[in-house]
C-alpha positions as MATLAB code, in Angstrom:
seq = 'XXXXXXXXXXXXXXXXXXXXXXXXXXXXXXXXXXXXXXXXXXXXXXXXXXXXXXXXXXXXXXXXXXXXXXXXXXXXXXXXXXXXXXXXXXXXXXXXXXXXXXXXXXXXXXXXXXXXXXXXXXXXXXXXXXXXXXXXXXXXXXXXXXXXXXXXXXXXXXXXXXXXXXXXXXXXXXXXXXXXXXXXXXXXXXXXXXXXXXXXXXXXXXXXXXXXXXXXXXXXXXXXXXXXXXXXXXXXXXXXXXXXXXXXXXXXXXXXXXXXXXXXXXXXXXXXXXXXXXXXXXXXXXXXXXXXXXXXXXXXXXXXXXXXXXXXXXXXXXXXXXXXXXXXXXXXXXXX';
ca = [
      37.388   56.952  -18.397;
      38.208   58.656  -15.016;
      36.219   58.559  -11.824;
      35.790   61.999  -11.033;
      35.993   62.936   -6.854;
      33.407   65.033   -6.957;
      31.171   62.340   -7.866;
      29.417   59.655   -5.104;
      30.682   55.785   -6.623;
      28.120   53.900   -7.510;
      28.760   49.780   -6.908;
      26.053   47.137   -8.590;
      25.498   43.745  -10.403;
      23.660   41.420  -11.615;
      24.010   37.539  -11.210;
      24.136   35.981  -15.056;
      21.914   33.352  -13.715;
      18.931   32.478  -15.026;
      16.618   34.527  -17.429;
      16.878   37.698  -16.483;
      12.729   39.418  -15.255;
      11.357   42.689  -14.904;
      11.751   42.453  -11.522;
      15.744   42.636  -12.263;
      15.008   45.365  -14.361;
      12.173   47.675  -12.869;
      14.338   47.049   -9.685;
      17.773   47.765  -10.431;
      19.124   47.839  -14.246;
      16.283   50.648  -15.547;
      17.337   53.103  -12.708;
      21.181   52.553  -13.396;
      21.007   54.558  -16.898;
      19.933   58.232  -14.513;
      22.478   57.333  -11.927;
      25.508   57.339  -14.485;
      25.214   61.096  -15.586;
      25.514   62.126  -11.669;
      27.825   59.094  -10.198;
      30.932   57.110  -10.944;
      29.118   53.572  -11.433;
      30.538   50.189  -11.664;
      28.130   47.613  -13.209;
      29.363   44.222  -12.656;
      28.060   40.505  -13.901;
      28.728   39.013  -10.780;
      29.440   35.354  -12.152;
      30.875   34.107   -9.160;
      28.314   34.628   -6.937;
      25.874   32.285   -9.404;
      28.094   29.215   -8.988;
      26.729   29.070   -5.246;
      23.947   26.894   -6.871;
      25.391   24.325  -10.072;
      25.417   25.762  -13.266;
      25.501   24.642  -16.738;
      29.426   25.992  -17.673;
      28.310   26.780  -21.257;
      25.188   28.524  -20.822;
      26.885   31.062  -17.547;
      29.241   31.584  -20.169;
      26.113   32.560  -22.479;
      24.534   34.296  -19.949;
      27.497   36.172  -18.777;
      27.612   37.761  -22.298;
      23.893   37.830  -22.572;
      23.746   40.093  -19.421;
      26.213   42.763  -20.795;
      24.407   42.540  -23.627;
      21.239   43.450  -21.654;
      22.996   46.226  -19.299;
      23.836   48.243  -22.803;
      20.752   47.789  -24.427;
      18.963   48.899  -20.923;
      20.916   52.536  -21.522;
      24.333   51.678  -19.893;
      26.957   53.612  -21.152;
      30.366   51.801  -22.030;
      32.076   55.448  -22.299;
      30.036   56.552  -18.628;
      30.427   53.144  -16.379;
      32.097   50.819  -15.652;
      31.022   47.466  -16.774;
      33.335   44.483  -16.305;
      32.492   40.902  -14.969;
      33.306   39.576  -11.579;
      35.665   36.788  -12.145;
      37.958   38.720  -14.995;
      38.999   40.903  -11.399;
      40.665   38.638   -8.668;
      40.578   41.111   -6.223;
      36.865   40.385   -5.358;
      37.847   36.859   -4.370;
      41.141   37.967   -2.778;
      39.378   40.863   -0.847;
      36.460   38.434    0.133;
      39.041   35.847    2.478;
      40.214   38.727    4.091;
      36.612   39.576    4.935;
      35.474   36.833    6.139;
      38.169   36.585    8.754;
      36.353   39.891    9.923;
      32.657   38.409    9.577;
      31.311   36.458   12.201;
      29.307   33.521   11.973;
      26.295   34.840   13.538;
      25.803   37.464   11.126;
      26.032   34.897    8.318;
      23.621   32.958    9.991;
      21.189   35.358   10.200;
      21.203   36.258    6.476;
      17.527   35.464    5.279;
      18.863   34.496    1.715;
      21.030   32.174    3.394;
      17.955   30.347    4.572;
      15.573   30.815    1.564;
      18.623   29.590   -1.182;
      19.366   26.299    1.887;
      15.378   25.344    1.600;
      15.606   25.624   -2.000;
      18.793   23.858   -2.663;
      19.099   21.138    0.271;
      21.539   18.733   -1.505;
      23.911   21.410   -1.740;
      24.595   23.836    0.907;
      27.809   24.915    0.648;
      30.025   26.887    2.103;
      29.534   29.369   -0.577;
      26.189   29.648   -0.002;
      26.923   30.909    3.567;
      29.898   33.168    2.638;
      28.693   35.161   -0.325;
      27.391   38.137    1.665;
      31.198   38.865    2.448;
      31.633   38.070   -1.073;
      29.273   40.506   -2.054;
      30.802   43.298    1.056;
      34.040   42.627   -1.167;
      32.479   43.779   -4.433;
      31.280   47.017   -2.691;
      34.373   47.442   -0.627;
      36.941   47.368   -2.896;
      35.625   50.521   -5.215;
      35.575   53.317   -2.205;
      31.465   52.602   -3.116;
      29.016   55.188   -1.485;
      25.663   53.643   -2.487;
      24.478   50.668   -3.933;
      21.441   50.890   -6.052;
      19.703   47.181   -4.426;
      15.827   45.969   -4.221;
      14.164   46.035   -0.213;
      15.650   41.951   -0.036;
      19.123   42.767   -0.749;
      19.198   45.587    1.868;
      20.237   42.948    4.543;
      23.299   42.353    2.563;
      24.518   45.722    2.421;
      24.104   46.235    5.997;
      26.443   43.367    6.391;
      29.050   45.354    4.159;
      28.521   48.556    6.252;
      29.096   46.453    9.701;
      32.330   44.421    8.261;
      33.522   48.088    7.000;
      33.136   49.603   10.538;
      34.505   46.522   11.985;
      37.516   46.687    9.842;
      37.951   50.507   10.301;
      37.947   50.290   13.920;
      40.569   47.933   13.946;
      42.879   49.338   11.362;
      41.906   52.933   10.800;
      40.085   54.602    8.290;
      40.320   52.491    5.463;
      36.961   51.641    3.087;
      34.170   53.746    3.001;
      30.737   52.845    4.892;
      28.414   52.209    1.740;
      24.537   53.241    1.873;
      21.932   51.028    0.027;
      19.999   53.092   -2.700;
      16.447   52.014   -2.593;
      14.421   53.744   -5.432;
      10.955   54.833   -4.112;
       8.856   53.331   -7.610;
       9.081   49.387   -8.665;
      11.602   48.812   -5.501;
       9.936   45.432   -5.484;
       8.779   43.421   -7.960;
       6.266   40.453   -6.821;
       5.575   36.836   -8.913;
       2.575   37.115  -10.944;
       1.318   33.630  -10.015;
       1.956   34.566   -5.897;
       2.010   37.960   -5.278;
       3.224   36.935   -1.944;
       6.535   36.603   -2.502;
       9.275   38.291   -4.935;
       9.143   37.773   -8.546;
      12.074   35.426   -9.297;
      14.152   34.506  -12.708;
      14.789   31.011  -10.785;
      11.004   30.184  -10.328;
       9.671   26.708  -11.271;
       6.295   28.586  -12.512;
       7.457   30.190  -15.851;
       3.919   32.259  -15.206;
       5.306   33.831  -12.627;
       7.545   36.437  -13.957;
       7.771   38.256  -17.076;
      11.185   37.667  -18.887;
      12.897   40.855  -20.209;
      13.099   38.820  -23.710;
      10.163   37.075  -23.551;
       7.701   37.878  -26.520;
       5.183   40.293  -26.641;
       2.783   37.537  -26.853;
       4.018   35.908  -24.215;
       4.346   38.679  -21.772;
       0.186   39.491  -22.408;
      -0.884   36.056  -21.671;
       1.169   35.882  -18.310;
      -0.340   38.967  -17.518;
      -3.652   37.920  -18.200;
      -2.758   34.264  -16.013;
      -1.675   36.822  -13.139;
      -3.126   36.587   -9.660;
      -5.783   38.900   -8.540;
      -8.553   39.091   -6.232;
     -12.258   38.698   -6.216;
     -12.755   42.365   -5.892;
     -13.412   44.055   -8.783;
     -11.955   47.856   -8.641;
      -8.723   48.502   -9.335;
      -7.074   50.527   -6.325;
      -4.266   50.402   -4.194;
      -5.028   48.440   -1.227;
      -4.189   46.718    1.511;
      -5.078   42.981    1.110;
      -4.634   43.347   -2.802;
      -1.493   42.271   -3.108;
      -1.816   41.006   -6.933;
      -3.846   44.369   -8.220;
      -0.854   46.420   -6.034;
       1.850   44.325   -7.565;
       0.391   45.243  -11.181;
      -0.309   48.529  -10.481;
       3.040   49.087   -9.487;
       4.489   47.369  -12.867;
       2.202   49.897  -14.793;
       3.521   52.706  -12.781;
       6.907   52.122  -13.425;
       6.302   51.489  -17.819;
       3.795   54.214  -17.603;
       5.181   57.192  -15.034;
       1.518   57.346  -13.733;
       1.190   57.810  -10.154;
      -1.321   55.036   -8.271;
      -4.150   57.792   -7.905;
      -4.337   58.347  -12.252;
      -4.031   54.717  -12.282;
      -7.156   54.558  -10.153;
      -9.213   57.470  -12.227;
      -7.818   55.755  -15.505;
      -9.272   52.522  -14.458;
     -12.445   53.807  -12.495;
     -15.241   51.428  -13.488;
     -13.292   49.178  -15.595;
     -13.053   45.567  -14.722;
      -9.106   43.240  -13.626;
      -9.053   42.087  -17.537;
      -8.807   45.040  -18.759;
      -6.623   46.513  -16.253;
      -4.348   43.238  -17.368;
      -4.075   43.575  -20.737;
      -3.147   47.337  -20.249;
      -0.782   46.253  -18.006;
       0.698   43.761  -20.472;
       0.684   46.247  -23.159;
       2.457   48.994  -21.380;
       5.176   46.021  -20.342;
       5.369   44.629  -24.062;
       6.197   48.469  -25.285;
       8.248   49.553  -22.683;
      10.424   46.258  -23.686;
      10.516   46.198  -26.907;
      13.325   48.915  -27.919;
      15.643   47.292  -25.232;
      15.067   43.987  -27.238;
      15.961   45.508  -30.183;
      18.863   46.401  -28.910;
      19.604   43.747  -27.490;
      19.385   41.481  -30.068;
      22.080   43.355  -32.070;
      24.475   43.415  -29.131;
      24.142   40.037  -28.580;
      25.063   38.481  -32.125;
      28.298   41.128  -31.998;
      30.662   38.602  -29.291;
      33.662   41.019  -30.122;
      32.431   44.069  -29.345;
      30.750   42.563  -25.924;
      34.332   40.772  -25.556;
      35.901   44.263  -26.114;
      34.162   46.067  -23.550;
      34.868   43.641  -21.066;
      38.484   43.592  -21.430;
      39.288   47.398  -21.517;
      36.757   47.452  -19.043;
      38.600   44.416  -16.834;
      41.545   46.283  -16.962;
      39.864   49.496  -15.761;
      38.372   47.846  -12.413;
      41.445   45.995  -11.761;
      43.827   48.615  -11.280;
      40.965   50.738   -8.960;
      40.346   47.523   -7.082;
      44.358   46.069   -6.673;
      44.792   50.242   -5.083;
      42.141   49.074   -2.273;
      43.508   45.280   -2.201;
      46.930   46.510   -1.454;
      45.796   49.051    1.394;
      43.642   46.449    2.854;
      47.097   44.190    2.509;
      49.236   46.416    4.389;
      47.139   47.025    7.359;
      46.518   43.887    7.726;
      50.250   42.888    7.974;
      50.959   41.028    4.508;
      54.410   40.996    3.524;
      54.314   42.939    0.209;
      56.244   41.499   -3.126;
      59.314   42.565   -4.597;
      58.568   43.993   -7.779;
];
């Protein structure tokens, strides 16, 4: 396929970490289908950012496949975007140490993942952990990328990229493009079903918490009906109703219905019903990407396929920005 320069580039991923929630989906993957008739996209399974925390090396290979698997079925077109995993293009890793020599420590310091992922994983803060925001300015970097489709927490991260780009530029001259995060206004944030407090999370101890994009349709009803409320009674759009806000926004995005026909649909009906509606809409609005999903899944040669044409594709964009960035910054270049 060829990026056309008319076109805005488009730079995302997914970590293969994990079972993968709405909150991935409502979030990111479900608005990425729109954004590839307008944009040039790049949908990456960004692998080596999961290895930050220890992984099972069979089931990230799984999962790496799984999450293809998942971006297709979701409406991701092989023929429209790009769609290639992280570690298949060694220009994200080479990019990144040239980054970080133009990231200071402060600003890694800062990073509020950075201090969430260190609570969570004491016995093993390493130095990846600290460094994959640069990691992460390198995926965006490299591809000329103009926005980057990202939930409210990862904002942080790409204001990083745009500071290490202007940083970079001001030393060397115009070289990468300043990227812009692309918030979507509807299911921008997803919250845990068993604290509506905090974000909903694949990683979370509390399998009640989130609703798995394969999880059954039984399943997904009874989590629904386990979810966190309030003693109140009326479903509307609150402040202070964080749980009943957190739902209403998941039936929003299933449903297309704006909070106020949410509250007349609901006027004078009690939480469990509300619930199970909610759980319904959910179940339906999943089950077709299942479907698909489960056919993509069993076919390893076709997923295999993609990602090598695909490999190739992202390589030769990314080695044009890798070699730029090499130049300026004084890198004696190879003999071919």
């Amino acid at each position: 396929m060829e990026f056309s320069k008319d076109k805005k580039t488009i730079f995302s991923g997914v970590q293969p970490s994990g079972n993968l929630t709405i909150g991935n989906y409502l979030g990111a993957i479900k608005n990425w289908q729109d954004l590839q008739e307008t944009h040039n996209c790049l949908y990456c399974v960004v692998d080596m950012h999961a290895i930050t925390v220890r992984q099972d090396p069979a089931e990230l290979r799984r999962r790496t496949l799984g999450t293809l698997a998942i971006y297709i079925a979701s409406g991701i077109d092989p023929e429209k975007s790009i769609m290639f995993v992280q570690s298949h293009v060694p220009a994200h890793a080479e990019l990144a140490w040239v980054l970080n020599c133009y990231t200071m420590f402060g600003e890694l310091s800062r990073m509020t993942q950075f201090k969430d992922k260190s609570a969570k994983n004491a016995q093993n803060i390493n130095a990846g952990l600290f460094t994959y925001p640069t990691l992460m300015a390198a995926d965006i970097l490299l591809y000329g990328t103009d926005l980057v489709p990202v939930g409210v927490d990862q904002k942080q991260h790409v204001e990083l990229a745009r500071d290490i780009a202007e940083r970079f530029n001001q030393i060397y001259g115009d070289t990468f493009v300043v990227p812009e995060p692309y918030i979507p206004q509807t299911g921008r944030k997803i919250f845990s079903l068993a604290d509506p407090g905090k974000k909903m999370s694949k990683s979370d101890e509390n399998i009640n918490s989130f609703i798995a994009l394969l999880d059954s349709r039984d399943t997904i009803i009874r989590k629904f009906k386990r979810a966190v409320t309030d003693s109140d009674t009326c479903v509307r759009y609150a402040e202070g109703k964080d749980g009943i806000n957190n739902l209403m926004t998941i039936y929003s995005c299933f449903t297309g219905k704006t909070m106020d026909e949410i509250e007349r649909e609901f006027d004078g009906k009690g939480y469990a019903e509300f619930k199970l509606a909610v759980g319904e809409a959910c179940a339906d609005g999943l089950e077709p990407l299942q479907k698909r999903y489960n056919c993509l899944v069993s076919d390893r040669s076709y997923l295999e396929g993609i990602l090598s044409n695909n490999a190739d594709h992202a390589a030769y964009l990314a080695r044009k920005m890798l070699s730029k960035v090499y130049r300026k910054v004084g890198f004696l270049a190879k003999n071919k």
